[in-house]
XYZ file of C-alpha atoms in Angstrom:
330
model
C 25.139 21.128 -23.657
C 26.442 23.302 -20.813
C 26.916 21.617 -17.485
C 26.472 23.792 -14.436
C 26.248 23.254 -10.713
C 23.389 23.916 -8.280
C 23.578 23.781 -4.487
C 20.685 22.640 -2.271
C 20.820 23.406 1.457
C 19.646 20.437 3.583
C 19.284 19.606 7.243
C 21.767 17.105 8.653
C 19.015 14.470 8.836
C 17.960 15.035 5.230
C 21.564 15.091 4.029
C 22.287 11.683 5.572
C 19.132 10.264 3.996
C 19.935 11.635 0.543
C 23.490 10.308 0.643
C 22.419 6.902 1.980
C 24.486 4.025 3.387
C 27.902 3.968 1.701
C 26.661 6.739 -0.632
C 24.285 4.254 -2.258
C 21.396 6.718 -2.701
C 23.635 9.320 -4.319
C 24.999 6.671 -6.691
C 21.469 5.783 -7.817
C 20.676 9.447 -8.511
C 23.916 9.943 -10.427
C 23.327 6.841 -12.555
C 19.729 7.799 -13.335
C 20.379 11.360 -14.511
C 24.081 11.489 -15.474
C 24.837 14.089 -12.844
C 27.560 14.470 -10.250
C 26.258 14.863 -6.697
C 28.645 16.054 -4.005
C 28.158 16.984 -0.360
C 30.496 19.881 0.429
C 28.771 20.557 3.744
C 25.310 21.772 4.687
C 23.729 20.291 1.583
C 24.416 18.797 -1.830
C 25.818 20.194 -5.048
C 24.365 18.841 -8.308
C 26.420 19.213 -11.452
C 25.016 18.401 -14.893
C 22.849 19.627 -17.740
C 19.843 21.799 -16.928
C 17.360 18.971 -17.573
C 19.308 16.386 -15.585
C 19.881 18.811 -12.712
C 16.154 19.627 -12.546
C 15.176 15.964 -12.314
C 17.891 15.130 -9.777
C 16.886 18.190 -7.754
C 13.270 16.992 -7.526
C 14.445 13.596 -6.292
C 16.672 15.185 -3.645
C 13.889 17.515 -2.511
C 11.384 14.636 -2.314
C 13.742 12.512 -0.218
C 14.719 15.453 1.986
C 11.097 16.352 2.643
C 10.316 12.793 3.725
C 13.445 12.554 5.862
C 12.592 15.796 7.659
C 9.261 14.265 8.762
C 11.202 11.500 10.514
C 10.530 8.845 7.869
C 13.188 6.256 7.143
C 14.536 6.570 3.600
C 15.256 3.249 1.921
C 16.567 2.307 -1.497
C 12.969 1.588 -2.518
C 12.061 5.204 -1.672
C 14.901 6.453 -3.857
C 13.820 4.283 -6.776
C 10.219 5.465 -6.435
C 11.353 9.105 -6.421
C 13.540 8.480 -9.460
C 10.662 6.930 -11.393
C 8.297 9.744 -10.449
C 10.808 12.412 -11.465
C 11.202 10.814 -14.889
C 7.434 10.611 -15.416
C 6.972 14.245 -14.277
C 9.900 16.046 -15.879
C 8.559 19.620 -15.831
C 8.858 21.830 -12.737
C 5.289 23.096 -13.211
C 3.807 19.649 -12.752
C 3.920 19.948 -8.976
C 5.226 17.646 -6.295
C 6.288 14.094 -7.116
C 3.954 12.740 -4.446
C 0.959 14.892 -3.461
C 0.111 15.533 0.161
C -2.261 13.079 1.806
C -3.892 12.524 5.153
C -1.521 12.584 8.107
C -0.689 9.105 9.344
C 0.925 8.075 12.631
C 4.618 7.655 13.335
C 5.778 4.053 13.407
C 8.910 2.552 14.847
C 10.755 3.359 11.608
C 9.542 6.951 11.422
C 6.600 8.871 10.037
C 4.351 6.914 7.678
C 3.692 8.706 4.410
C 2.841 7.735 0.825
C 5.879 6.837 -1.255
C 4.239 7.053 -4.673
C 1.501 9.099 -6.313
C -0.694 5.974 -6.389
C -0.286 5.515 -2.632
C -1.202 9.162 -2.041
C -4.326 8.784 -4.189
C -5.193 5.605 -2.280
C -4.992 7.400 1.072
C -7.111 10.206 -0.326
C -9.782 7.680 -1.319
C -9.636 6.090 2.143
C -10.320 9.494 3.688
C -13.244 10.305 1.380
C -15.022 7.054 0.510
C -17.172 4.726 2.569
C -15.873 1.789 0.533
C -12.419 1.703 -1.074
C -10.852 -0.981 -3.243
C -7.054 -1.222 -3.365
C -6.036 -3.702 -6.049
C -2.724 -4.638 -7.593
C 0.444 -6.703 -7.147
C 2.188 -7.551 -3.910
C 4.578 -4.958 -2.532
C 2.583 -1.869 -3.476
C 1.648 -1.031 0.121
C -2.098 -1.483 -0.290
C -2.511 -3.643 2.855
C 0.054 -1.808 4.992
C -1.468 1.609 4.276
C -4.987 0.303 4.931
C -3.816 -0.963 8.330
C -1.986 2.305 9.027
C -5.041 4.355 8.140
C -7.320 2.162 10.250
C -4.906 2.386 13.186
C -4.864 6.177 12.909
C -8.685 6.295 13.035
C -8.739 3.963 16.027
C -6.091 5.893 17.923
C -7.881 9.199 17.327
C -11.189 7.709 18.478
C -12.868 8.210 15.087
C -13.933 4.553 15.062
C -14.618 2.181 17.924
C -13.199 -0.943 16.333
C -10.773 -2.159 13.727
C -12.109 -5.348 12.108
C -9.819 -7.422 9.894
C -11.100 -10.296 7.816
C -10.051 -12.432 4.893
C -11.093 -15.659 3.179
C -9.558 -18.863 4.542
C -8.171 -19.929 1.178
C -4.421 -20.384 0.967
C -2.769 -22.956 -1.266
C -5.487 -25.505 -0.528
C -5.203 -25.300 3.270
C -8.193 -25.014 5.574
C -8.423 -23.387 9.000
C -9.796 -26.519 10.629
C -6.501 -28.306 10.168
C -4.546 -25.632 12.015
C -3.996 -26.026 15.793
C -5.272 -23.618 18.450
C -8.256 -21.351 19.013
C -9.744 -19.030 16.396
C -7.152 -16.289 16.890
C -4.293 -18.780 16.636
C -5.808 -20.221 13.458
C -6.363 -16.836 11.812
C -3.202 -14.971 12.861
C -0.799 -16.658 10.402
C -3.041 -15.556 7.530
C -2.946 -11.943 8.732
C 0.774 -11.640 9.437
C 1.287 -8.556 7.169
C -1.487 -6.668 8.953
C -0.249 -7.590 12.445
C 3.251 -6.458 11.450
C 1.837 -3.119 10.313
C -0.246 -2.632 13.449
C 2.632 -3.630 15.724
C 4.835 -1.114 13.935
C 2.283 1.678 14.344
C 0.627 1.004 17.693
C 3.241 -1.157 19.395
C 2.964 -4.824 20.322
C 1.533 -4.198 23.802
C -1.087 -1.716 22.598
C -2.205 -4.132 19.879
C -2.457 -6.962 22.418
C -4.434 -4.761 24.843
C -6.815 -3.557 22.152
C -7.397 -7.122 20.959
C -8.263 -8.197 24.486
C -10.743 -5.302 24.776
C -12.298 -6.136 21.416
C -11.143 -2.908 19.763
C -9.158 -4.927 17.225
C -10.798 -8.060 15.892
C -9.689 -10.612 13.310
C -11.823 -13.374 11.856
C -12.391 -15.330 8.639
C -15.026 -13.913 6.315
C -17.379 -16.789 7.190
C -17.651 -15.350 10.719
C -18.952 -12.017 9.375
C -22.291 -13.483 8.310
C -25.306 -12.052 10.136
C -23.385 -9.161 11.720
C -23.708 -5.393 11.344
C -20.435 -3.558 11.871
C -21.107 -0.024 13.098
C -18.535 2.683 13.912
C -15.787 0.391 12.664
C -13.030 0.400 10.075
C -13.065 -2.926 8.242
C -10.180 -4.347 6.228
C -11.010 -7.184 3.835
C -7.643 -8.601 2.799
C -6.788 -11.067 -0.005
C -10.247 -10.385 -1.404
C -9.472 -12.033 -4.741
C -10.129 -15.335 -2.937
C -13.670 -14.450 -1.885
C -16.527 -15.926 -3.868
C -19.170 -13.597 -5.300
C -21.585 -14.584 -2.525
C -18.953 -14.006 0.173
C -18.085 -10.603 -1.249
C -21.712 -9.481 -1.313
C -22.150 -10.766 2.245
C -19.128 -8.933 3.670
C -19.804 -5.693 1.813
C -23.325 -5.566 3.250
C -21.981 -5.774 6.824
C -21.386 -2.001 6.790
C -23.304 -0.275 9.556
C -23.674 3.309 10.779
C -20.392 5.219 10.944
C -18.404 2.383 9.360
C -15.947 2.380 6.495
C -14.359 -0.499 4.620
C -11.293 -1.122 2.481
C -11.025 -4.190 0.261
C -7.544 -5.220 -0.884
C -6.409 -7.923 -3.263
C -4.629 -8.940 -6.436
C -6.962 -10.197 -9.180
C -4.030 -12.006 -10.817
C -3.466 -14.221 -7.751
C -6.761 -16.093 -7.389
C -6.558 -19.430 -5.499
C -10.215 -20.409 -5.946
C -10.989 -23.650 -7.771
C -13.126 -21.560 -10.144
C -11.262 -18.265 -10.683
C -14.239 -16.804 -12.527
C -16.186 -16.864 -9.245
C -13.819 -14.310 -7.675
C -15.893 -11.784 -5.755
C -13.243 -9.095 -6.152
C -13.320 -9.021 -9.949
C -17.118 -9.107 -9.909
C -17.403 -6.310 -7.329
C -14.985 -4.079 -9.218
C -17.109 -4.414 -12.333
C -20.494 -3.682 -10.801
C -19.526 -1.142 -8.098
C -16.925 1.044 -9.807
C -19.447 3.816 -10.562
C -21.467 3.579 -7.322
C -21.499 6.730 -5.178
C -19.182 6.464 -2.168
C -16.986 3.779 -3.764
C -13.353 4.458 -4.676
C -11.005 2.219 -6.636
C -7.210 2.530 -6.648
C -5.414 0.246 -9.082
C -1.703 -0.252 -8.379
C 0.756 -1.336 -11.065
C 4.174 -2.963 -11.170
C 5.867 0.449 -11.065
C 4.188 1.098 -7.689
C 6.028 -1.790 -6.008
C 7.975 -0.343 -3.071
C 9.897 -3.437 -2.031
C 13.263 -4.490 -3.440
C 13.753 -3.413 -7.067
C 13.889 -7.110 -8.017
C 10.255 -7.502 -6.899
C 9.107 -5.010 -9.533
C 11.029 -6.890 -12.212
C 9.523 -10.202 -11.048
C 6.006 -8.747 -11.110
C 6.540 -7.375 -14.613
C 7.805 -10.749 -15.858
C 4.779 -12.574 -14.447
C 2.411 -9.932 -15.833
C 3.942 -10.326 -19.286
C 3.652 -14.108 -19.122
C 0.045 -13.855 -17.930
C -0.813 -11.529 -20.799
C 0.650 -14.006 -23.287
C -0.636 -17.288 -21.890
C -3.009 -17.002 -18.938
C -5.124 -13.847 -19.040
C -7.088 -13.033 -15.896
C -10.895 -13.433 -16.028
C -12.590 -10.776 -18.126
C -14.177 -8.227 -15.796
C -16.839 -7.592 -18.414
C -18.211 -11.141 -18.266
C -21.881 -11.295 -17.416
C -23.153 -12.989 -14.271
């Protein structure tokens, strides 16, 4: 098969991102598609078969587009682009990752979806009153929910950002932790605080918490409230009971939207079959205004090892410990 060369002109910023530290990103592209990628100046030259060049070109263009928005390009981004290019091999299938709602710029650059599943998730967040984001750790479901909520808060489209989760974690209870309510809850919400600090800045988050614009509390503290003009994040929802899930879902008030995130395979309840997340997914999936985005192992955007770990656990679970059947009756 004939091997030819194709040159892609890139900005300096995009070129550095595509090459990567110590040419690591280029090496990944070359290994994936059996091409030779060189940087003669002003861009990259891709040498290989027509099919391999086309796939490598889409990866380079995806990374360059993200880099030109100011986003930091990591090895995880490269691996996601490689996987997407393989699953969408024809040029007429469109972009690797579709456009989604504009999100703010964090300390590490512009925030944008890294996979097609993340883009679909953001689309659901923009269209649905209630969105479920479910799947393994590392898929970005909690970070993107926090980023989207922060963008609504900063643009004044909601008055409050409310974050809640069940106080179930390896058998521990909030009452045994020192400090006031915020000090008790904060360790459980570390991923969300990290996301908000990255997007809004530590001082802005602190100021908004003091003003009540950002609120965090265990799900038990949601009872009896109506949350209007708010964006609500229910995190680690697999550890809610059915009664807790119904209670928190019915807190929605005028002008409010909610996202529920969790991993149905990581239930810490004494009776896993009482998980409110699995139950809610079964009975609400076809309700108007509800969106469900299911992430898979291939959507993991952390270290490549995390995806392999998730796959190994999923395989073991399928063989020995299947998750509760979502079709079980009440």
